[in-house]
PDB file of C-alpha atoms in Angstrom:
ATOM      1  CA  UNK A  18     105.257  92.546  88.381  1.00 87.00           C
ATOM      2  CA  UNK A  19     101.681  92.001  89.805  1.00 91.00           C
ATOM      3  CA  UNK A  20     101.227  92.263  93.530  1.00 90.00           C
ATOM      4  CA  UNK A  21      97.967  91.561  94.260  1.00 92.00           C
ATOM      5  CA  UNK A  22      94.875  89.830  93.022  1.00 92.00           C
ATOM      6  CA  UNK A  23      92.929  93.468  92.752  1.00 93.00           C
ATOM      7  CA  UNK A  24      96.324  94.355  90.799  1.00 93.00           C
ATOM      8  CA  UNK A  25      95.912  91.624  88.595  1.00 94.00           C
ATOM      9  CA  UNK A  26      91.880  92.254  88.126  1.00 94.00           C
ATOM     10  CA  UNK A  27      92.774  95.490  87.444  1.00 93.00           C
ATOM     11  CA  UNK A  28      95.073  94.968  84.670  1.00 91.00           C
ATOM     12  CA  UNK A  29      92.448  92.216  83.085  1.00 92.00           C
ATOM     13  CA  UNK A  30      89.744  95.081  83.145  1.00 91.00           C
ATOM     14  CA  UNK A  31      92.217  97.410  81.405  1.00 91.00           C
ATOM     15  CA  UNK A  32      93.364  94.456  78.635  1.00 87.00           C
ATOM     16  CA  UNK A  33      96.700  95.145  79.814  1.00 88.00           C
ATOM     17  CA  UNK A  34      97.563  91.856  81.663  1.00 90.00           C
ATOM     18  CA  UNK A  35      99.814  90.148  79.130  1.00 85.00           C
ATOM     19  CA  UNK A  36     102.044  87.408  79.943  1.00 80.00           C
ATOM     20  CA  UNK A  37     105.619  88.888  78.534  1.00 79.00           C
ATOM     21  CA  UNK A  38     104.607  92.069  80.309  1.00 85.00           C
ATOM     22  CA  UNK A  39     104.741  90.227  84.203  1.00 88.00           C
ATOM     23  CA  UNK A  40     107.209  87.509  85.073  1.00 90.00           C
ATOM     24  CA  UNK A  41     105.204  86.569  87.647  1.00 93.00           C
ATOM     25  CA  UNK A  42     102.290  85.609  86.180  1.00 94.00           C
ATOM     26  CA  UNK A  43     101.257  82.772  83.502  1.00 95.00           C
ATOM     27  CA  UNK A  44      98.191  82.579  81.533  1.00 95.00           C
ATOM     28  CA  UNK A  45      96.264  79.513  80.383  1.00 96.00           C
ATOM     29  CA  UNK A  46      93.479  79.050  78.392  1.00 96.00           C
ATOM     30  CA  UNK A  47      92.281  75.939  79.992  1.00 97.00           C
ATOM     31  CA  UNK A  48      93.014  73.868  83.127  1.00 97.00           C
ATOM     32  CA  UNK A  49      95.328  70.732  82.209  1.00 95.00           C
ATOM     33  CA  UNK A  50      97.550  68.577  83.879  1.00 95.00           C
ATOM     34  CA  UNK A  51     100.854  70.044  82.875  1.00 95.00           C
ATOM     35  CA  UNK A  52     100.054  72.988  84.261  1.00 97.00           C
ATOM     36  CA  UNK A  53     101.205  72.463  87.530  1.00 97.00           C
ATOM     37  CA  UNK A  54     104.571  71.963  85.711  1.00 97.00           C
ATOM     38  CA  UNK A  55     104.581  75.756  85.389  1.00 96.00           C
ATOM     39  CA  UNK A  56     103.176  75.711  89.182  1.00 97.00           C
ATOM     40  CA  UNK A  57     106.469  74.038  90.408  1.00 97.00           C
ATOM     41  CA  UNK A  58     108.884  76.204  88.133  1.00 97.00           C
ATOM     42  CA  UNK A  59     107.430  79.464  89.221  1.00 96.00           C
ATOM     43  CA  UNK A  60     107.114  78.624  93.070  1.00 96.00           C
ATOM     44  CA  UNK A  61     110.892  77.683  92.793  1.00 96.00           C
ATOM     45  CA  UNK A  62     112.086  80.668  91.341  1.00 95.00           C
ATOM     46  CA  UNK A  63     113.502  82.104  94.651  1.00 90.00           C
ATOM     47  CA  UNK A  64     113.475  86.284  93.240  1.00 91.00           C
ATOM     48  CA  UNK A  65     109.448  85.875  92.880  1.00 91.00           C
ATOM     49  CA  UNK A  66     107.868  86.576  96.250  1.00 89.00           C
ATOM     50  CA  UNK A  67     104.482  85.932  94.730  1.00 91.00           C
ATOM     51  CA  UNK A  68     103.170  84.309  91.546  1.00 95.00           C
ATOM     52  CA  UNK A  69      99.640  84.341  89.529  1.00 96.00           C
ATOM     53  CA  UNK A  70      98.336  81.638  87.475  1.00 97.00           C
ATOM     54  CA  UNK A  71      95.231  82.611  85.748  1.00 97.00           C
ATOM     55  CA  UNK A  72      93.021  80.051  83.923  1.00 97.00           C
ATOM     56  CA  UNK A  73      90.807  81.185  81.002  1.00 97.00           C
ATOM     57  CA  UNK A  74      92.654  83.977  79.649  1.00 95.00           C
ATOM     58  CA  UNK A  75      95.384  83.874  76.315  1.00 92.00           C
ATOM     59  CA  UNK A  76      99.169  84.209  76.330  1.00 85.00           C
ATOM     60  CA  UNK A  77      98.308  87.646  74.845  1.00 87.00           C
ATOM     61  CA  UNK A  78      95.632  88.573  77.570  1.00 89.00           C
ATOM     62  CA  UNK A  79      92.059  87.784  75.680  1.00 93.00           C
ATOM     63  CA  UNK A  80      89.682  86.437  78.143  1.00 95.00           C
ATOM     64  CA  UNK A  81      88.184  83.420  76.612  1.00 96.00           C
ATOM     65  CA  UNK A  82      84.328  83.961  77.043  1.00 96.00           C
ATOM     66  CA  UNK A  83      84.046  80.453  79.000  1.00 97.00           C
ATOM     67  CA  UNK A  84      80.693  80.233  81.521  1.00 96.00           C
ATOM     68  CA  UNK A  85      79.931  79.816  84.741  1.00 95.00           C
ATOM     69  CA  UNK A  86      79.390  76.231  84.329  1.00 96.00           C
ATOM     70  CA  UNK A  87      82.921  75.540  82.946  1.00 97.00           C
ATOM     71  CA  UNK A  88      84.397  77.693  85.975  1.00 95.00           C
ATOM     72  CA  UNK A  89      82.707  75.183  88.233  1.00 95.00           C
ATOM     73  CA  UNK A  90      83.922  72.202  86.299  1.00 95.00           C
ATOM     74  CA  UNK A  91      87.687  73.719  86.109  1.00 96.00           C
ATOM     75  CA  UNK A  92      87.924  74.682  90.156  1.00 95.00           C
ATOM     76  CA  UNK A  93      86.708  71.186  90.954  1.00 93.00           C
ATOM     77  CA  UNK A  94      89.502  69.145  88.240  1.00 95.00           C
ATOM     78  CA  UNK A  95      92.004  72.100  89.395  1.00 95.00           C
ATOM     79  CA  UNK A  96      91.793  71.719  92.917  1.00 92.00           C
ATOM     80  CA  UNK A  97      91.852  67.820  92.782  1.00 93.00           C
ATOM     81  CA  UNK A  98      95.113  67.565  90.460  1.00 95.00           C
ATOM     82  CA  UNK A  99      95.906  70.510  93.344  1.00 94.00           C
ATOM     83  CA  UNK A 100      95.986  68.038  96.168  1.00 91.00           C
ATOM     84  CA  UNK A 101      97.093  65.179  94.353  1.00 92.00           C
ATOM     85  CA  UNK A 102      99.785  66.411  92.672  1.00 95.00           C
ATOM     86  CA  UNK A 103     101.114  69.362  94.376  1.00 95.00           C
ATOM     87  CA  UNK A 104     103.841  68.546  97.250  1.00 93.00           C
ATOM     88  CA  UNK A 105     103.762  70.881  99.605  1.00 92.00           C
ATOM     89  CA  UNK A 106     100.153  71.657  99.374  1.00 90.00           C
ATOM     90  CA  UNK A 107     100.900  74.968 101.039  1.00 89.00           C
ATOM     91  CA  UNK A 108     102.525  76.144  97.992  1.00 94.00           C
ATOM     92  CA  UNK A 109      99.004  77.459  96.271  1.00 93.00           C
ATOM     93  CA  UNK A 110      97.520  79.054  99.307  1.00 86.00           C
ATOM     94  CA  UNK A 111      94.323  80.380  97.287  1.00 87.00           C
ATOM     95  CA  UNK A 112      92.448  79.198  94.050  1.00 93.00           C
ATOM     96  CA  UNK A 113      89.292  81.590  93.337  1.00 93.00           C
ATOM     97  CA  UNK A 114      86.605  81.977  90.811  1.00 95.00           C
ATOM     98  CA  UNK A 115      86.299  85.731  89.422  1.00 95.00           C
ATOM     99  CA  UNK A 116      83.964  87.172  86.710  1.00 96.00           C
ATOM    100  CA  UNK A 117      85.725  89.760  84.319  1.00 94.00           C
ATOM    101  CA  UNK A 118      84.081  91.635  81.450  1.00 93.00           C
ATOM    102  CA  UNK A 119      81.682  89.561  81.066  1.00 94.00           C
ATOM    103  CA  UNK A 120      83.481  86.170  81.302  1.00 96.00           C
ATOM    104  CA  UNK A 121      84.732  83.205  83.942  1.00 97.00           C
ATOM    105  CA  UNK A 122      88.738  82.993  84.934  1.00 96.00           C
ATOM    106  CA  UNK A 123      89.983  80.792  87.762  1.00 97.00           C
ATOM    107  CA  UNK A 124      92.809  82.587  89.650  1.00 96.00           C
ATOM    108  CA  UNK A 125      95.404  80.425  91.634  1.00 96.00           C
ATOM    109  CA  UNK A 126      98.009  82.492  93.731  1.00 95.00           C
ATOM    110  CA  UNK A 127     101.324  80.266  94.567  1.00 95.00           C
ATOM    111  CA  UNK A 128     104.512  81.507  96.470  1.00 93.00           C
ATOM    112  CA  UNK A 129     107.385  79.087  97.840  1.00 92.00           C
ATOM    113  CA  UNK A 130     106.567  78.015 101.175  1.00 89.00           C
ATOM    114  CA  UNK A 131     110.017  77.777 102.345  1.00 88.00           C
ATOM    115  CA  UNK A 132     110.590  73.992 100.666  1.00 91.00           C
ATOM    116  CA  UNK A 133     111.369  72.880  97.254  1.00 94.00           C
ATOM    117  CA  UNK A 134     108.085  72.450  95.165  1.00 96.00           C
ATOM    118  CA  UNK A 135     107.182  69.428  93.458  1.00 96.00           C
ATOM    119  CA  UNK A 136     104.299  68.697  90.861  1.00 97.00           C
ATOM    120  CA  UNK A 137     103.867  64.387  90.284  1.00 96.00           C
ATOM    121  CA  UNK A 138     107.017  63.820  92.362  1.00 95.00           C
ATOM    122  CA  UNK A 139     109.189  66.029  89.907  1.00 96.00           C
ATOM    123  CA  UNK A 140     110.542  69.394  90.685  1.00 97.00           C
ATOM    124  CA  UNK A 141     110.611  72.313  87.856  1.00 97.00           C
ATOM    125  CA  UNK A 142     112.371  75.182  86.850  1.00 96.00           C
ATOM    126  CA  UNK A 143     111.710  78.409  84.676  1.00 92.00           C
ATOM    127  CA  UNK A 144     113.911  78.024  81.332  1.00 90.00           C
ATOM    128  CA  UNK A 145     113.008  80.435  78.826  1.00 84.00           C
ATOM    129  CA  UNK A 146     109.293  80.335  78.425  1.00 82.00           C
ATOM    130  CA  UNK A 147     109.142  76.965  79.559  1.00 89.00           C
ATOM    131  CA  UNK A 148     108.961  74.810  82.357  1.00 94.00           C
ATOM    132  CA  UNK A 149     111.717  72.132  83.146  1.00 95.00           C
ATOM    133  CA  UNK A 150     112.185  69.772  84.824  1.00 96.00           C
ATOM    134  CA  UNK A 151     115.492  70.487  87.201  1.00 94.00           C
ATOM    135  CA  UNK A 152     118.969  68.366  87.684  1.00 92.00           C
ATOM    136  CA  UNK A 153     119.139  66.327  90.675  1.00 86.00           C
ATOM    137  CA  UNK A 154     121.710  68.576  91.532  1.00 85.00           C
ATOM    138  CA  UNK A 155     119.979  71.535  91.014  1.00 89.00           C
ATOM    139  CA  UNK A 156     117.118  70.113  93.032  1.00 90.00           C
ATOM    140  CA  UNK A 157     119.589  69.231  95.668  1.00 85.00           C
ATOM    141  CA  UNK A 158     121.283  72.901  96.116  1.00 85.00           C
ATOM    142  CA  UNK A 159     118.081  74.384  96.039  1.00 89.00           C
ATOM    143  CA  UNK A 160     116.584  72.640  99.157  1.00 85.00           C
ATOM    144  CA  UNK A 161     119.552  73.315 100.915  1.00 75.00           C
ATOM    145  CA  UNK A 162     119.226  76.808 100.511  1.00 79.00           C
ATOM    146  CA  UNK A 163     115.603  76.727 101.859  1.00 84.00           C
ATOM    147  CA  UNK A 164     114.360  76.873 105.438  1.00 76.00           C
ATOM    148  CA  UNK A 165     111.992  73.679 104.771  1.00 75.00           C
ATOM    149  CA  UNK A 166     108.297  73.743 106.109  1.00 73.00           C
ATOM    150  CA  UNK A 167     109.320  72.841 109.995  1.00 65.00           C
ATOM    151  CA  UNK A 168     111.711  75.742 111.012  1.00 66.00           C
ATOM    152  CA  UNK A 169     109.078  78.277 110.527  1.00 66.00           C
ATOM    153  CA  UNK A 170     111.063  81.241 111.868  1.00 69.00           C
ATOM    154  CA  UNK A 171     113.780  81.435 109.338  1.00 67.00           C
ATOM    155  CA  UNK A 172     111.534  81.379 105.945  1.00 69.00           C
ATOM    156  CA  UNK A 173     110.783  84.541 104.554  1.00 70.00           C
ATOM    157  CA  UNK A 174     108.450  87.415 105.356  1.00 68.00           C
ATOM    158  CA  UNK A 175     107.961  90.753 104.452  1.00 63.00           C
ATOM    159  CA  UNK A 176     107.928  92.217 107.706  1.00 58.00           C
ATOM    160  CA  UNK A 177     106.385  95.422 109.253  1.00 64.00           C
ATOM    161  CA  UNK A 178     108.372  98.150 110.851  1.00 85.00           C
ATOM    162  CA  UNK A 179     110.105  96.481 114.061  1.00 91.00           C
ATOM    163  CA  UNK A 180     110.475  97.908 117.313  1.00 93.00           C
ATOM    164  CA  UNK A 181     113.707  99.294 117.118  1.00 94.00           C
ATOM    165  CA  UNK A 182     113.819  99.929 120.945  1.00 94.00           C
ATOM    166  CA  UNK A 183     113.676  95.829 121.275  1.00 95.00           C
ATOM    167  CA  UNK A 184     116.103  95.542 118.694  1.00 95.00           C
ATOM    168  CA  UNK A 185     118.881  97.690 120.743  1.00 95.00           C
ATOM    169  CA  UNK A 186     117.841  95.977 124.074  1.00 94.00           C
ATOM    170  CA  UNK A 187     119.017  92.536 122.020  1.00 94.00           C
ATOM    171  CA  UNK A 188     122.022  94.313 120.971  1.00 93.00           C
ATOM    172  CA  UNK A 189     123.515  95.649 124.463  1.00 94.00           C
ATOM    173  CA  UNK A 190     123.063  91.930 125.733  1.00 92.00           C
ATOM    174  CA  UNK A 191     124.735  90.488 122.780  1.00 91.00           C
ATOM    175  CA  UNK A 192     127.417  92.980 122.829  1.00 90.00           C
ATOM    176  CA  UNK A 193     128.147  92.655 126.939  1.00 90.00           C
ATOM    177  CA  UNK A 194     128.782  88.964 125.991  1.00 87.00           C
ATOM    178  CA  UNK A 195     131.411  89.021 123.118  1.00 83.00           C
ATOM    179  CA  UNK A 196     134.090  91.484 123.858  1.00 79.00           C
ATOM    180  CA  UNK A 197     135.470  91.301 120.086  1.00 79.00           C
ATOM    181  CA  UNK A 198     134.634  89.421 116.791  1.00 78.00           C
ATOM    182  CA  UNK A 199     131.658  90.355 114.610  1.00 76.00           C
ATOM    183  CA  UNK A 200     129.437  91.131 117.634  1.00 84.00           C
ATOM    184  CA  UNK A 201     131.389  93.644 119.995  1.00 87.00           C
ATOM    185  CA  UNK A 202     129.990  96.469 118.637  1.00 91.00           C
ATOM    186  CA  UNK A 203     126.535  95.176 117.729  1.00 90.00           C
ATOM    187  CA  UNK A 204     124.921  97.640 120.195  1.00 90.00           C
ATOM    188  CA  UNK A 205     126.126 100.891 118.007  1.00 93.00           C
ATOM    189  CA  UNK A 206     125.930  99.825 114.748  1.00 93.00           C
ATOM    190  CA  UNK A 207     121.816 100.611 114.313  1.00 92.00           C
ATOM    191  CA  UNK A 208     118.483  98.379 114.337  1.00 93.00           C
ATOM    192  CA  UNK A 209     118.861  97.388 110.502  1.00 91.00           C
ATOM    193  CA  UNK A 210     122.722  96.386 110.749  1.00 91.00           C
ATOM    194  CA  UNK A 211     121.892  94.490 114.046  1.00 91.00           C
ATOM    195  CA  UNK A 212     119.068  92.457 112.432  1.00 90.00           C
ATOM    196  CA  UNK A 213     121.068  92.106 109.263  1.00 85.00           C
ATOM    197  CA  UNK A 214     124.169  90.411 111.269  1.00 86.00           C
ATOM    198  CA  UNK A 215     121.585  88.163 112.872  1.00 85.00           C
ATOM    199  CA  UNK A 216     121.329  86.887 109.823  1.00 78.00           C
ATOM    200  CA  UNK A 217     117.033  87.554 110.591  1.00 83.00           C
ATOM    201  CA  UNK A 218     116.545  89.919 107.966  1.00 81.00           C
ATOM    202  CA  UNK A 219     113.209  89.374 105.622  1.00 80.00           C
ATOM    203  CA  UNK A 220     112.488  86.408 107.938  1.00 79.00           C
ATOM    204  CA  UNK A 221     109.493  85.423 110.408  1.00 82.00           C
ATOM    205  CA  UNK A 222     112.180  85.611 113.216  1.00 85.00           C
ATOM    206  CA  UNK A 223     112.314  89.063 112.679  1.00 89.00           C
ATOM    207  CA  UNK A 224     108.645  89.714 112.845  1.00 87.00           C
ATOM    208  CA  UNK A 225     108.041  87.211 115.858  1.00 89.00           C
ATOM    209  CA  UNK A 226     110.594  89.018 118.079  1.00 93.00           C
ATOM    210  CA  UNK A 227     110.675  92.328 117.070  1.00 93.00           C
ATOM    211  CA  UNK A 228     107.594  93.202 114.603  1.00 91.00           C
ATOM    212  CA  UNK A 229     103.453  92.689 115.176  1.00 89.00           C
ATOM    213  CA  UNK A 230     102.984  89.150 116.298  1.00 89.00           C
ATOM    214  CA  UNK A 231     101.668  89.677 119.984  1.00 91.00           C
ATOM    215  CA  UNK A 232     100.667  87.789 123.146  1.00 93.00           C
ATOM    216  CA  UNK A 233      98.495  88.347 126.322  1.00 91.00           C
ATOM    217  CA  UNK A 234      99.620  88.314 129.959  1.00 90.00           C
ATOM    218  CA  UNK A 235      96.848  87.560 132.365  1.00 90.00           C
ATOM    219  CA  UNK A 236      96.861  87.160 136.264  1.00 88.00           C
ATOM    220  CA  UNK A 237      94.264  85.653 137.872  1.00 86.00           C
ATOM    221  CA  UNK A 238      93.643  85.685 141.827  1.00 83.00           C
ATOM    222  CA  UNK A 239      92.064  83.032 143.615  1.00 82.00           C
ATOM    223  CA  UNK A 240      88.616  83.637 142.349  1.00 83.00           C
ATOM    224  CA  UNK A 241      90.109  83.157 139.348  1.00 83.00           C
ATOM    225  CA  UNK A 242      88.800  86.698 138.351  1.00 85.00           C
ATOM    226  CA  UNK A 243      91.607  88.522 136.074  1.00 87.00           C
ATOM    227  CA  UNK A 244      93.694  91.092 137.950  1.00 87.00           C
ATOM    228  CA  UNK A 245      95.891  92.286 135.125  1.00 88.00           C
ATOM    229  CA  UNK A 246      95.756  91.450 131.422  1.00 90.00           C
ATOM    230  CA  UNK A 247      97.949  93.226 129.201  1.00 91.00           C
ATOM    231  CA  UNK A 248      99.400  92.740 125.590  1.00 92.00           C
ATOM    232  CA  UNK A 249     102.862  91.924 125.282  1.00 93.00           C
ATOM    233  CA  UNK A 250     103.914  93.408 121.725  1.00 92.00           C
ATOM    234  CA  UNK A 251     106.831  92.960 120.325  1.00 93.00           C
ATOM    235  CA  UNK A 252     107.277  89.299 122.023  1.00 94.00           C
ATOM    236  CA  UNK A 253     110.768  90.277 122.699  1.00 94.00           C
ATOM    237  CA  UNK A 254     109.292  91.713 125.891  1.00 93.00           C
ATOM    238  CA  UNK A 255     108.908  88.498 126.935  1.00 92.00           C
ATOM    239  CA  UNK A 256     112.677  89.192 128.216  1.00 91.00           C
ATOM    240  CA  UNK A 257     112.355  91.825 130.211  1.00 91.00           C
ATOM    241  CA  UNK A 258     113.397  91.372 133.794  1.00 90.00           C
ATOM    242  CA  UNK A 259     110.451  93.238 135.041  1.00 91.00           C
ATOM    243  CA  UNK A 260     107.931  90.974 133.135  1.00 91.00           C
ATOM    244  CA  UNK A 261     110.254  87.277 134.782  1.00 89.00           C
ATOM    245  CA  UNK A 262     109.760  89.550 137.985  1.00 90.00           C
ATOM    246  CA  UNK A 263     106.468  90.556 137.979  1.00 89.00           C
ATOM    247  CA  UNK A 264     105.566  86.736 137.636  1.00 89.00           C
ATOM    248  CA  UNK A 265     107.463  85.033 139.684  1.00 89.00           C
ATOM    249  CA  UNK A 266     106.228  87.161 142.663  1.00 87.00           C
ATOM    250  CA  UNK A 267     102.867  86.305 141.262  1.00 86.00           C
ATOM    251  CA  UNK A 268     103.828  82.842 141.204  1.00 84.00           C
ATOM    252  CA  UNK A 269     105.293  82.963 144.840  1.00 82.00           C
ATOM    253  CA  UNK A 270     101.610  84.325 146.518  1.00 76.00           C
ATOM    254  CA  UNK A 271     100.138  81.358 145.740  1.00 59.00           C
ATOM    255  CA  UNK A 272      97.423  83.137 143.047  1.00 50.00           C
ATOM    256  CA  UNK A 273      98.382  81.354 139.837  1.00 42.00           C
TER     257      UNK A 273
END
């Protein structure tokens, strides 16, 4: 598996980026339309978290010697077929140029965005070491099973560590409203169980309450020169009483 695009350079440099090697990445010697086929089927294989298709380089891992002025050519006819073809757009979220022992590869890193992924109207699948096109059925179970583009806090992200301190104060409030069923004892059962019964585990809501994401609280007086300004990290702060408190007696003097 490759994680990264230095990963992936890496393993060019070495000649030991072969495509039966990584199932996440797929090697082309030239841009065509039917690519995008592969585009589709790897973006909708759910157990990839991140994908690499490199243009340029042979199923076996032999760069192909093409020129800068063929790289050009290939990002421009790449990135067109790109927005034309690929629904959601958000799927590839970076196409880049790179020069490798001596020779010009396009790199395009894909990842599901939280929808199914189509290429010409038609979604794909990985069968074998091809591309297909899937069942209407299949199609069907698979968007069900996603978050879709709009409810951003339930698709998937690897998140940092979370505050575990917010993660209890969620707990105790949970737990001093459901006397029994799967929640009672929420407040003892740790920070990973807790987010895991959530059902927020590996998802943004995870991260937006509990991990980096951040905010700033700023009062102002009637100057409108900045009395306090402080970072609210996690946002689940947002909750505390003494942070409603604090600004509704701001509120009530008349400053805000």
């Amino acid at each position: 598996m490759i994680n990264s695009l230095d990963e992936l350079l890496a393993a060019l440099e070495s000649g030991t980026l072969v495509e039966h090697r990584h199932v996440n990445v797929e090697l082309k010697s030239n841009w065509h339309q039917d690519v995008g086929k592969d585009i589709s089927a790897l973006c909708n294989k759910l157990s990839l978290s991140r994908a690499f298709v490199v243009i340029g380089v042979s199923d076996g891992g032999v760069l192909c010697g093409h020129n800068q002025q063929w790289v050009k050519a290939t990002e421009q006819q790449a990135s067109g077929h790109l927005h034309h073809y690929l629904d959601p757009f958000q799927a590839c979220g970076n196409v880049e140029a790179k020069f490798v022992r001596g020779a010009w590869i396009l790199v395009m890193e894909i990842a599901n965005p939280g929808a199914l992924v189509y290429w010409n109207g038609k979604p794909y699948k990985i069968q074998g070491t091809n591309s297909k096109e899937m069942e209407p059925e299949e199609s069907h179970g698979l968007t069900l099973s996603l978050p879709g583009l709009n409810d951003y806090s339930s698709q998937t992200r690897e998140a940092p560590a979370v505050d575990a301190a917010a993660v209890q104060q969620l707990a105790l409030r949970i737990s001093s409203r459901h006397q029994s069923g799967l929640f009672a004892d929420l407040h003892a059962v740790g920070t990973e169980s807790t987010i895991h019964r959530l059902g927020i585990r590996g998802k943004q809501a995870s991260r937006i309450l509990f991990g980096d994401v951040s905010c700033r609280l700023v009062f102002y007086d009637v100057a409108d020169h900045p009395t306090r300004d402080e970072v609210i990290r996690p946002l689940y702060r947002l909750f505390d009483k003494s942070i409603r408190q604090d600004v509704n007696d701001f509120l009530l003097k008349g400053k805000v």
